[in-house]
Amino acid sequence: MSTEIVEKPISVLLVDDHPLFRRGVFAVLSADKRIRVVGEASNGKEGVASARKLDPDVILMDIQMPEMTGLEATVVLQKEMPRCKILMLTISEKDEDLFNAVKFGARGYLLKEVDPDEIIAAVLQVASGEVRLTTSMATKLLGEFKSRGEKKGGEQALSPREGEVLQYVARGHTNKEIAGTLFISENTVKVHLRNILDKLHMKNRAEAATYAAKMGLV
Amino acid sequence: MSTEIVEKPISVLLVDDHPLFRRGVFAVLSADKRIRVVGEASNGKEGVASARKLDPDVILMDIQMPEMTGLEATVVLQKEMPRCKILMLTISEKDEDLFNAVKFGARGYLLKEVDPDEIIAAVLQVASGEVRLTTSMATKLLGEFKSRGEKKGGEQALSPREGEVLQYVARGHTNKEIAGTLFISENTVKVHLRNILDKLHMKNRAEAATYAAKMGLV
DNA sequence: GTGACAATAACCCAAAAGGATTATTAGAGG
DNA sequence: CCTCTAATAATCCTTTTGGGTTATTGTCAC
């Protein structure tokens, strides 16, 4: 047995709806021997499927994507595969997105305008179990948690399906339309919506739509 | 083959504030022998300077950039170097950006989510003097110009009262509640809401609520 | 294998929202 | 003075939503 320890490269899955951007990230990450890009996906849904199949160490995830956003995908994957570290790589500088990403289990938050070097450092860092945030982000988060410190008792997370339904509601679709899109009965949509309203302590779909928009789900 | 006519490659300048994205585009374009990337810039100001120096055939330009946006740069360059074709490559699906880009002289409008192949085709097409738009964009442009002819400019602004009603809608208030708050009849609230939906081309209050949240009204 | 939970679905009923039309009044601006 | 518009309001009718209840299935964890 050799005394040299051969490290297995960190496997990375890219989830972003822009093929061109993916290619850029791919080029940057592939230039580093400690990292290996094992797959790509172009929306949250595909991302979840790929993650299940590939079981990557790190997922680089965009937030704003068609079909299923990065936030929703993060919710799903955190529950399913807690070993897998999710690093948000997004254009959004909105505080709301940052808070939600962290709340839903992301291990880091990078803006797309970062330097190539930075992204490599971030991948290595989250792979090793650390969290990657800029100091200004960390400050924002601390302030946020302090201000809602004791209140957090009742908050229940939405299930993936509920998140999906909520998206369509926010886009102005009726229950019947949503049922048609998701191939389920209108009754089921109504049940989902009722559960959503109960969990969010809200009164009707318009209020829930506002919530969804603010959370960046649409 | 010595009889083959050797075409000079199309020279391309990339202007985008995301190094990672630039790298992706560079990789894609460099893989095609008919195209040669001759320079990169990370904002509109740098882009204009580089364009003056390099005189590229085609400029791939982002819209949202620090210092000087792609739209501003397009205005400057169109006046100075009309031979140089500008192709917007942006994340923005906003009609307004599309309209402005075309108005300011862009020869094409691509969304960043396009396939690599598409971007090569678009560069070749605008280099040859054609215009590159999706059919849905062309339709939007036509509709815009037609409606400018007869009415004042497409979107009608909400009246103050309508804005007020929309806020309450986004907060999840019912028509009856809004009527009570504003000391008007429920019928009037319904009229306001109908006018809001008509003006925004929306279908129901949930969709309007999403719009309000995105606009920062709530 | 039991218990928890997500997703599915059905039924009923009341309340709310949506769509169309018509009309009155107060102000602003020509 | 006349016109245009925002804001007000009513009536009629249809569709959608919201609220409560019950039940079946599949999966995952313990």
Short mmCIF file of N, CA and C in Angstrom, two decimals, chain B residues 132-194:
data_model
loop_
_atom_site.label_atom_id
_atom_site.label_comp_id
_atom_site.label_asym_id
_atom_site.label_seq_id
_atom_site.Cartn_x
_atom_site.Cartn_y
_atom_site.Cartn_z
N ARG B 132 -31.57 39.29 -36.64
CA ARG B 132 -31.86 38.03 -35.95
C ARG B 132 -32.84 38.25 -34.79
N LEU B 133 -34.06 37.83 -34.99
CA LEU B 133 -35.06 37.91 -33.93
C LEU B 133 -35.88 36.63 -33.95
N THR B 134 -36.40 36.22 -32.79
CA THR B 134 -37.33 35.11 -32.80
C THR B 134 -38.66 35.64 -33.33
N THR B 135 -39.49 34.73 -33.80
CA THR B 135 -40.77 35.17 -34.36
C THR B 135 -41.61 35.85 -33.30
N SER B 136 -41.52 35.38 -32.07
CA SER B 136 -42.35 36.00 -31.03
C SER B 136 -41.88 37.43 -30.77
N MET B 137 -40.59 37.66 -30.87
CA MET B 137 -40.09 39.02 -30.70
C MET B 137 -40.56 39.91 -31.85
N ALA B 138 -40.46 39.39 -33.06
CA ALA B 138 -40.90 40.16 -34.21
C ALA B 138 -42.37 40.54 -34.07
N THR B 139 -43.17 39.58 -33.61
CA THR B 139 -44.59 39.83 -33.41
C THR B 139 -44.81 40.95 -32.40
N LYS B 140 -44.05 40.87 -31.29
CA LYS B 140 -44.17 41.90 -30.27
C LYS B 140 -43.83 43.28 -30.83
N LEU B 141 -42.77 43.33 -31.63
CA LEU B 141 -42.35 44.61 -32.19
C LEU B 141 -43.42 45.19 -33.09
N LEU B 142 -43.97 44.32 -33.93
CA LEU B 142 -45.03 44.78 -34.82
C LEU B 142 -46.20 45.32 -34.03
N GLY B 143 -46.61 44.55 -33.05
CA GLY B 143 -47.74 44.96 -32.21
C GLY B 143 -47.47 46.29 -31.55
N GLU B 144 -46.26 46.47 -31.08
CA GLU B 144 -45.88 47.70 -30.41
C GLU B 144 -46.01 48.90 -31.34
N PHE B 145 -45.50 48.75 -32.55
CA PHE B 145 -45.53 49.88 -33.46
C PHE B 145 -46.95 50.20 -33.90
N LYS B 146 -47.74 49.14 -34.06
CA LYS B 146 -49.12 49.36 -34.48
C LYS B 146 -49.88 50.12 -33.40
N SER B 147 -49.71 49.66 -32.15
CA SER B 147 -50.49 50.28 -31.08
C SER B 147 -50.00 51.70 -30.79
N ARG B 148 -48.72 51.98 -31.10
CA ARG B 148 -48.24 53.35 -30.94
C ARG B 148 -48.94 54.27 -31.93
N GLY B 149 -49.28 53.69 -33.09
CA GLY B 149 -49.95 54.50 -34.10
C GLY B 149 -51.28 55.04 -33.63
N GLU B 150 -52.10 54.20 -33.04
CA GLU B 150 -53.45 54.63 -32.72
C GLU B 150 -53.60 55.16 -31.29
N LYS B 151 -52.95 54.44 -30.35
CA LYS B 151 -53.09 54.90 -28.97
C LYS B 151 -51.81 55.55 -28.48
N LYS B 152 -51.70 55.73 -27.19
CA LYS B 152 -50.58 56.55 -26.73
C LYS B 152 -49.26 55.78 -26.54
N GLY B 153 -49.31 54.50 -26.39
CA GLY B 153 -48.02 53.83 -26.25
C GLY B 153 -48.12 52.49 -25.54
N GLY B 154 -49.15 51.74 -25.87
CA GLY B 154 -49.24 50.41 -25.30
C GLY B 154 -49.78 50.41 -23.89
N GLU B 155 -48.90 50.30 -22.92
CA GLU B 155 -49.30 50.17 -21.53
C GLU B 155 -49.90 51.46 -20.96
N GLN B 156 -51.03 51.34 -20.36
CA GLN B 156 -51.62 52.49 -19.71
C GLN B 156 -51.28 52.44 -18.23
N ALA B 157 -50.93 53.57 -17.69
CA ALA B 157 -50.58 53.60 -16.28
C ALA B 157 -51.84 53.49 -15.42
N LEU B 158 -51.67 52.89 -14.24
CA LEU B 158 -52.78 52.81 -13.31
C LEU B 158 -53.03 54.18 -12.69
N SER B 159 -54.29 54.48 -12.43
CA SER B 159 -54.61 55.72 -11.71
C SER B 159 -54.23 55.53 -10.24
N PRO B 160 -54.10 56.63 -9.50
CA PRO B 160 -53.73 56.53 -8.08
C PRO B 160 -54.67 55.60 -7.31
N ARG B 161 -55.95 55.76 -7.56
CA ARG B 161 -56.90 54.93 -6.85
C ARG B 161 -56.73 53.46 -7.20
N GLU B 162 -56.47 53.19 -8.43
CA GLU B 162 -56.27 51.81 -8.87
C GLU B 162 -55.02 51.22 -8.20
N GLY B 163 -53.98 52.01 -8.10
CA GLY B 163 -52.78 51.56 -7.42
C GLY B 163 -53.08 51.19 -5.98
N GLU B 164 -53.90 52.01 -5.36
CA GLU B 164 -54.27 51.79 -3.98
C GLU B 164 -55.03 50.46 -3.83
N VAL B 165 -56.00 50.27 -4.70
CA VAL B 165 -56.78 49.04 -4.68
C VAL B 165 -55.86 47.84 -4.90
N LEU B 166 -54.95 47.97 -5.85
CA LEU B 166 -54.05 46.86 -6.15
C LEU B 166 -53.22 46.47 -4.93
N GLN B 167 -52.80 47.45 -4.17
CA GLN B 167 -52.05 47.14 -2.95
C GLN B 167 -52.84 46.26 -2.00
N TYR B 168 -54.08 46.63 -1.79
CA TYR B 168 -54.90 45.83 -0.88
C TYR B 168 -55.14 44.43 -1.43
N VAL B 169 -55.33 44.36 -2.73
CA VAL B 169 -55.51 43.05 -3.37
C VAL B 169 -54.29 42.18 -3.09
N ALA B 170 -53.10 42.77 -3.27
CA ALA B 170 -51.86 42.01 -3.09
C ALA B 170 -51.68 41.57 -1.64
N ARG B 171 -52.29 42.32 -0.73
CA ARG B 171 -52.19 41.94 0.68
C ARG B 171 -53.22 40.89 1.06
N GLY B 172 -54.00 40.47 0.09
CA GLY B 172 -54.95 39.40 0.33
C GLY B 172 -56.31 39.86 0.82
N HIS B 173 -56.59 41.14 0.72
CA HIS B 173 -57.90 41.63 1.15
C HIS B 173 -58.96 41.30 0.10
N THR B 174 -60.16 41.03 0.57
CA THR B 174 -61.27 40.77 -0.34
C THR B 174 -61.85 42.09 -0.83
N ASN B 175 -62.66 42.02 -1.85
CA ASN B 175 -63.29 43.24 -2.36
C ASN B 175 -64.09 43.94 -1.27
N LYS B 176 -64.79 43.15 -0.49
CA LYS B 176 -65.62 43.73 0.57
C LYS B 176 -64.77 44.47 1.59
N GLU B 177 -63.66 43.85 1.97
CA GLU B 177 -62.76 44.49 2.93
C GLU B 177 -62.19 45.79 2.38
N ILE B 178 -61.79 45.74 1.12
CA ILE B 178 -61.21 46.93 0.50
C ILE B 178 -62.26 48.04 0.47
N ALA B 179 -63.47 47.66 0.12
CA ALA B 179 -64.56 48.64 0.08
C ALA B 179 -64.72 49.30 1.45
N GLY B 180 -64.69 48.47 2.50
CA GLY B 180 -64.82 49.00 3.85
C GLY B 180 -63.68 49.95 4.20
N THR B 181 -62.48 49.56 3.85
CA THR B 181 -61.30 50.38 4.18
C THR B 181 -61.35 51.73 3.47
N LEU B 182 -61.74 51.70 2.21
CA LEU B 182 -61.69 52.93 1.41
C LEU B 182 -63.02 53.71 1.44
N PHE B 183 -63.97 53.21 2.20
CA PHE B 183 -65.29 53.84 2.29
C PHE B 183 -65.95 54.02 0.94
N ILE B 184 -65.88 52.98 0.11
CA ILE B 184 -66.60 52.98 -1.16
C ILE B 184 -67.37 51.67 -1.27
N SER B 185 -68.20 51.53 -2.27
CA SER B 185 -68.99 50.30 -2.36
C SER B 185 -68.16 49.17 -2.99
N GLU B 186 -68.59 47.97 -2.70
CA GLU B 186 -67.91 46.81 -3.25
C GLU B 186 -67.97 46.84 -4.77
N ASN B 187 -69.04 47.33 -5.30
CA ASN B 187 -69.17 47.44 -6.77
C ASN B 187 -68.05 48.29 -7.36
N THR B 188 -67.77 49.38 -6.68
CA THR B 188 -66.72 50.26 -7.17
C THR B 188 -65.36 49.58 -7.14
N VAL B 189 -65.14 48.84 -6.07
CA VAL B 189 -63.88 48.10 -6.00
C VAL B 189 -63.78 47.15 -7.18
N LYS B 190 -64.89 46.51 -7.48
CA LYS B 190 -64.87 45.57 -8.60
C LYS B 190 -64.57 46.27 -9.91
N VAL B 191 -65.12 47.46 -10.08
CA VAL B 191 -64.83 48.21 -11.31
C VAL B 191 -63.35 48.56 -11.37
N HIS B 192 -62.81 49.04 -10.26
CA HIS B 192 -61.38 49.37 -10.24
C HIS B 192 -60.54 48.15 -10.61
N LEU B 193 -60.90 47.03 -9.98
CA LEU B 193 -60.11 45.83 -10.23
C LEU B 193 -60.21 45.41 -11.70
N ARG B 194 -61.40 45.53 -12.25
CA ARG B 194 -61.56 45.19 -13.67
C ARG B 194 -60.67 46.08 -14.54
#
